[in-house]
Short mmCIF file of C-alpha atoms and ligand atoms in Angstrom, two decimals:
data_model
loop_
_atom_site.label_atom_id
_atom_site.label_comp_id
_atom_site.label_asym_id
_atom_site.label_seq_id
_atom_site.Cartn_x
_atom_site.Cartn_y
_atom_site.Cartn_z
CA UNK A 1 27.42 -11.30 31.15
CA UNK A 2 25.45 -9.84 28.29
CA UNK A 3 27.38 -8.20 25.45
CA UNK A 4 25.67 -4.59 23.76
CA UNK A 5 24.20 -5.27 20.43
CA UNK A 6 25.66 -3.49 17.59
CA UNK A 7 24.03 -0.83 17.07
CA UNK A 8 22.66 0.09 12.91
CA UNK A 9 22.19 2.94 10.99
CA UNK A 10 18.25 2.75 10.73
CA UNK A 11 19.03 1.49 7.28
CA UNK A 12 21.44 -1.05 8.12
CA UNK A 13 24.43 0.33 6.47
CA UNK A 14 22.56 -0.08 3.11
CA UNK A 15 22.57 2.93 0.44
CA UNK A 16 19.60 5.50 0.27
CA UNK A 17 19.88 7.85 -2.46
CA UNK A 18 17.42 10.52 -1.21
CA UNK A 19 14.20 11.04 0.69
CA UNK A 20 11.65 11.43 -1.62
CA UNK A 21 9.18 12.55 1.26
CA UNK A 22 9.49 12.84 4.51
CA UNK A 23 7.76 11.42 7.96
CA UNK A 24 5.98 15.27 7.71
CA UNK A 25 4.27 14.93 4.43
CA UNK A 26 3.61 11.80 4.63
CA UNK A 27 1.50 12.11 7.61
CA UNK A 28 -0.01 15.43 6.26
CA UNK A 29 -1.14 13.36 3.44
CA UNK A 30 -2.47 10.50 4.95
CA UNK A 31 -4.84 12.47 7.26
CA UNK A 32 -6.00 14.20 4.27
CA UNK A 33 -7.24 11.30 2.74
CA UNK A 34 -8.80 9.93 5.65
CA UNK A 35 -10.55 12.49 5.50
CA UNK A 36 -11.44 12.32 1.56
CA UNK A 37 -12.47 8.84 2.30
CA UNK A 38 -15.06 10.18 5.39
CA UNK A 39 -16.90 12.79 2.72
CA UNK A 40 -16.70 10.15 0.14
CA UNK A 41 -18.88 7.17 2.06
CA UNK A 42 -21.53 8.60 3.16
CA UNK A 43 -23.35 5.64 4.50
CA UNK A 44 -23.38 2.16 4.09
CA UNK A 45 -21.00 -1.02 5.51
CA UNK A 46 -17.21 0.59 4.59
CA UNK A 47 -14.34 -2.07 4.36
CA UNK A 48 -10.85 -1.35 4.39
CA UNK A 49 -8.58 -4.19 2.68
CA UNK A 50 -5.18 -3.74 3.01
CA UNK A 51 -2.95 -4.96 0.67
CA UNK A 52 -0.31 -6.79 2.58
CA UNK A 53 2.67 -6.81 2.96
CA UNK A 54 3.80 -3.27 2.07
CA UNK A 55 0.55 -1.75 2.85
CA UNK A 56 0.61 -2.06 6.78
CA UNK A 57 2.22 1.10 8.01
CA UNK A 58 -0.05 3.20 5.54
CA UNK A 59 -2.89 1.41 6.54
CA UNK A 60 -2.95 1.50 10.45
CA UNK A 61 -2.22 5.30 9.75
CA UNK A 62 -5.16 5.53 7.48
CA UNK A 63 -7.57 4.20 9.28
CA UNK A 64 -6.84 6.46 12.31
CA UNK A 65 -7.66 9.20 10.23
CA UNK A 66 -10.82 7.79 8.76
CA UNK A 67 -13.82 9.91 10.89
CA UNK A 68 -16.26 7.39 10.55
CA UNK A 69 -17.34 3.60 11.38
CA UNK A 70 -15.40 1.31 9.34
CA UNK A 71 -14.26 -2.35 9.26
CA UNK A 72 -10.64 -3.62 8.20
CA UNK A 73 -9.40 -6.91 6.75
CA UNK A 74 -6.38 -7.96 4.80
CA UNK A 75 -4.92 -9.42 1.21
CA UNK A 76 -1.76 -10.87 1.15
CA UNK A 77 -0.61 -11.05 -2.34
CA UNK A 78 3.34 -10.59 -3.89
CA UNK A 79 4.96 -10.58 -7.31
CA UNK A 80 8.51 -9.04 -6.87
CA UNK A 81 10.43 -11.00 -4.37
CA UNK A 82 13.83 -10.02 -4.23
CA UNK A 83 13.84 -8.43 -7.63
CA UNK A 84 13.23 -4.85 -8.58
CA UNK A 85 10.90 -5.64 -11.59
CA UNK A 86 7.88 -7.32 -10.90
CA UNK A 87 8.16 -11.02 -11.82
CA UNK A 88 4.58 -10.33 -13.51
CA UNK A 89 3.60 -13.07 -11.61
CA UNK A 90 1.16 -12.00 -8.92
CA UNK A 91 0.60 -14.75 -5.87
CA UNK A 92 -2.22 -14.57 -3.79
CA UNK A 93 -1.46 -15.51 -0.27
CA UNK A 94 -4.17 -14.95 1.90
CA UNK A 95 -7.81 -14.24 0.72
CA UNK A 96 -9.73 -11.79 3.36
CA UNK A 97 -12.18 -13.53 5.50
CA UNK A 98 -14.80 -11.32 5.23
CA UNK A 99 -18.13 -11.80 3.14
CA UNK A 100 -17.64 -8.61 0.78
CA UNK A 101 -21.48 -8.70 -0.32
CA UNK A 102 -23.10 -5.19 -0.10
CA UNK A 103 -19.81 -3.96 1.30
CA UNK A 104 -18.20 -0.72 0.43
CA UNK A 105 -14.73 -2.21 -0.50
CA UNK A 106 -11.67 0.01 -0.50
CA UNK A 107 -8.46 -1.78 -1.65
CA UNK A 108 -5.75 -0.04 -0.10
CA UNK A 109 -2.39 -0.16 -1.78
CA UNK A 110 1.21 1.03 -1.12
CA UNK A 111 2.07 1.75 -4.28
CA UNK A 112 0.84 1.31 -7.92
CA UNK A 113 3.64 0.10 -10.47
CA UNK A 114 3.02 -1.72 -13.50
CA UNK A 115 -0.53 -2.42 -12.30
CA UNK A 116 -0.14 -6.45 -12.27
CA UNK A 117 -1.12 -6.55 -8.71
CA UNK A 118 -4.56 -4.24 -8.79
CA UNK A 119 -5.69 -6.00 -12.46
CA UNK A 120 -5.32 -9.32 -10.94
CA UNK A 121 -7.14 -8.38 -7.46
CA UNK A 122 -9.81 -6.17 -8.53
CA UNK A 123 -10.67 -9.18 -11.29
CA UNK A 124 -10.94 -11.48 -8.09
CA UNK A 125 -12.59 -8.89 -6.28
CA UNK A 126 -14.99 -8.10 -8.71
CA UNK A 127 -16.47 -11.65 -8.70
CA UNK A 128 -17.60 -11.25 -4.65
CA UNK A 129 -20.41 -8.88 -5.50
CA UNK A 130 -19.06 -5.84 -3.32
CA UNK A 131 -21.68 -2.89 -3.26
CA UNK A 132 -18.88 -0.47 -5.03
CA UNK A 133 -15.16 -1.27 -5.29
CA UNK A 134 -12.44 0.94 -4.94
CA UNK A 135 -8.43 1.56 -4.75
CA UNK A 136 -6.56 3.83 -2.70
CA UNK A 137 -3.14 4.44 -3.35
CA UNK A 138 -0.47 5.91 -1.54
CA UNK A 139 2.02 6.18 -4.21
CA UNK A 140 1.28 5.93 -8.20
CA UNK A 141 4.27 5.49 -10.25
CA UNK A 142 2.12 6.14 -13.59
CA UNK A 143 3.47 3.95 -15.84
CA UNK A 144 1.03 0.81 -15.62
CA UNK A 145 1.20 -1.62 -18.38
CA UNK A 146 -1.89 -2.89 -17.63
CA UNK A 147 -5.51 -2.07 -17.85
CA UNK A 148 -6.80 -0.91 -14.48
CA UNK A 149 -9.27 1.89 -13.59
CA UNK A 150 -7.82 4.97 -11.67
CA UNK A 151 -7.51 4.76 -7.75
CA UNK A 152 -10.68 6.90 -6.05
CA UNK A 153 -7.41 8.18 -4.06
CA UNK A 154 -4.24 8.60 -4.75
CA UNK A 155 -1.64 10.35 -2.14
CA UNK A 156 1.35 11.00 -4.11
CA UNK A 157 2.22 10.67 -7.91
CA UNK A 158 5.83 9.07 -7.89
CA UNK A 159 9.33 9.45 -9.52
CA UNK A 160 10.10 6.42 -11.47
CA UNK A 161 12.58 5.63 -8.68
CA UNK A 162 12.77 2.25 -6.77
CA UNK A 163 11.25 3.28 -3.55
CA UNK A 164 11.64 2.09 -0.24
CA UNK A 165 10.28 2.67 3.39
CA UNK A 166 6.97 3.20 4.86
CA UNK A 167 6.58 -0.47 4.17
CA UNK A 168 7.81 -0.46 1.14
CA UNK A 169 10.72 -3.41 0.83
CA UNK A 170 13.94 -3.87 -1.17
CA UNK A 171 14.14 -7.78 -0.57
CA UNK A 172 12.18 -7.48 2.67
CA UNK A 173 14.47 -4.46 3.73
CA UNK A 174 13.65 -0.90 4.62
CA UNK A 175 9.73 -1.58 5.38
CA UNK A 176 10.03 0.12 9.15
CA UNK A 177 11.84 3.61 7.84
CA UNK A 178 9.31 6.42 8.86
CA UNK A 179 9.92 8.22 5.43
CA UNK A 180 10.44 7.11 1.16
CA UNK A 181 13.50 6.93 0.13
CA UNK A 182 14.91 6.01 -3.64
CA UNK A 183 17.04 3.53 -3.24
CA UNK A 184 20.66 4.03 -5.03
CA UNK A 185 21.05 2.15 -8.39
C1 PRP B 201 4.51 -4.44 -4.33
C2 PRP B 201 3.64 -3.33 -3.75
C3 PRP B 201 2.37 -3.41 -4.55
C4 PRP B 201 2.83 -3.97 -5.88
C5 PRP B 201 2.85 -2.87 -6.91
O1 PRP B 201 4.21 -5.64 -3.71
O2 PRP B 201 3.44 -3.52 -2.38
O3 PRP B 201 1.44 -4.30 -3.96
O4 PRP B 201 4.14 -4.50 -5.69
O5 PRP B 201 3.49 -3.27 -8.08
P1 PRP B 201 2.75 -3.51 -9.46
O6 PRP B 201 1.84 -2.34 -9.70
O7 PRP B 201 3.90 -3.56 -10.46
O8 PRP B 201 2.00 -4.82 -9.41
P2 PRP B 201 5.25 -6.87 -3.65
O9 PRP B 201 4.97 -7.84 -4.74
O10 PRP B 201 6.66 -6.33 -3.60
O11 PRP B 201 4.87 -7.53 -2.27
P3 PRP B 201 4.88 -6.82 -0.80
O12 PRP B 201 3.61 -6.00 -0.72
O13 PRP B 201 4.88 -7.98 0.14
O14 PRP B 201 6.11 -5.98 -0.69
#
């Protein structure tokens, strides 16, 4: 005999402040940019790198929206763990597989904090000769403590919340929630 699973909240029981933005504008904003990114590259070999792990949701959005020919391949780097300030710390996990030569590299990030993560990336990035290099950001919290060059696109500037959902985590928790949501102190 099988016995129902329990069924959850979609966040588990755990304690969202507010949304910050909804499924809606969210989407809104992501097909806008794929669209910024299509007038932007005009020609030449575009690669998508997405950031992993919080930037998967954004990214397979993103590049749906993206009217023209592109390629995609991934970074898998971390520096908070469990903690809600970065450890400053930035492990790289995965290096993409792809020769970035003469590409058209687009690093494509969840969110921008205190900037650790894109100085230490676009340093290593910089080194593989890419054609032009550049960030896009859903989120930018605008307080980096760091020196790193402004994101070619941004979606949304950022309360100084700790935000959670559309793959962003709280200890690996809340990455599948279709909206952002602060999460209570
Ligand atoms: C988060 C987020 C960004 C980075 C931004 O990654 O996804 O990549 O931190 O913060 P920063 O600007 O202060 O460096 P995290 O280390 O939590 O790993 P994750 O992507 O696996 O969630």
């Amino acid at each position: 005999m099988h016995t129902q699973p329990k069924v959850l909240s979609p966040t588990g029981g755990h304690e969202i402040e507010d949304i910050v933005f909804d499924q809606e504008t969210i989407q809104a904003r992501v097909a806008e940019l794929g669209r910024e990114i299509g007038d932007y590259y005009r020609s030449g070999d575009l690669l998508l790198l997405g950031l992993l792990k919080g930037s998967f949701i954004f990214l397979s959005d993103l590049v749906r929206s993206i009217p023209r020919p592109h390629r995609v391949d991934f970074m898998v780097a971390a520096s908070y763990g469990t903690g809600k300030k970065s450890s400053g710390h930035v492990r790289l996990h995965y290096d993409p597989e792809t020769n970035l030569e003469g590409k058209h590299v687009l690093l494509v990030e969840d969110i921008v904090d205190s900037g650790r993560t894109l100085h230490r990336l676009l340093r290593l990035l910089e080194t593989r000769d890419p054609a032009s290099l550049e960030v896009c950001a859903l989120l930018h919290k605008r307080v980096v403590s760091v020196d790193v060059p402004e994101p070619r696109f941004v979606g949304f500037d950022a309360p100084p919340a700790f935000l959670v959902g559309y793959g962003l985590d709280y200890a690996e928790e809340f990455r599948h929630l279709p909206f952002i949501a602060a999460l209570k102190e």
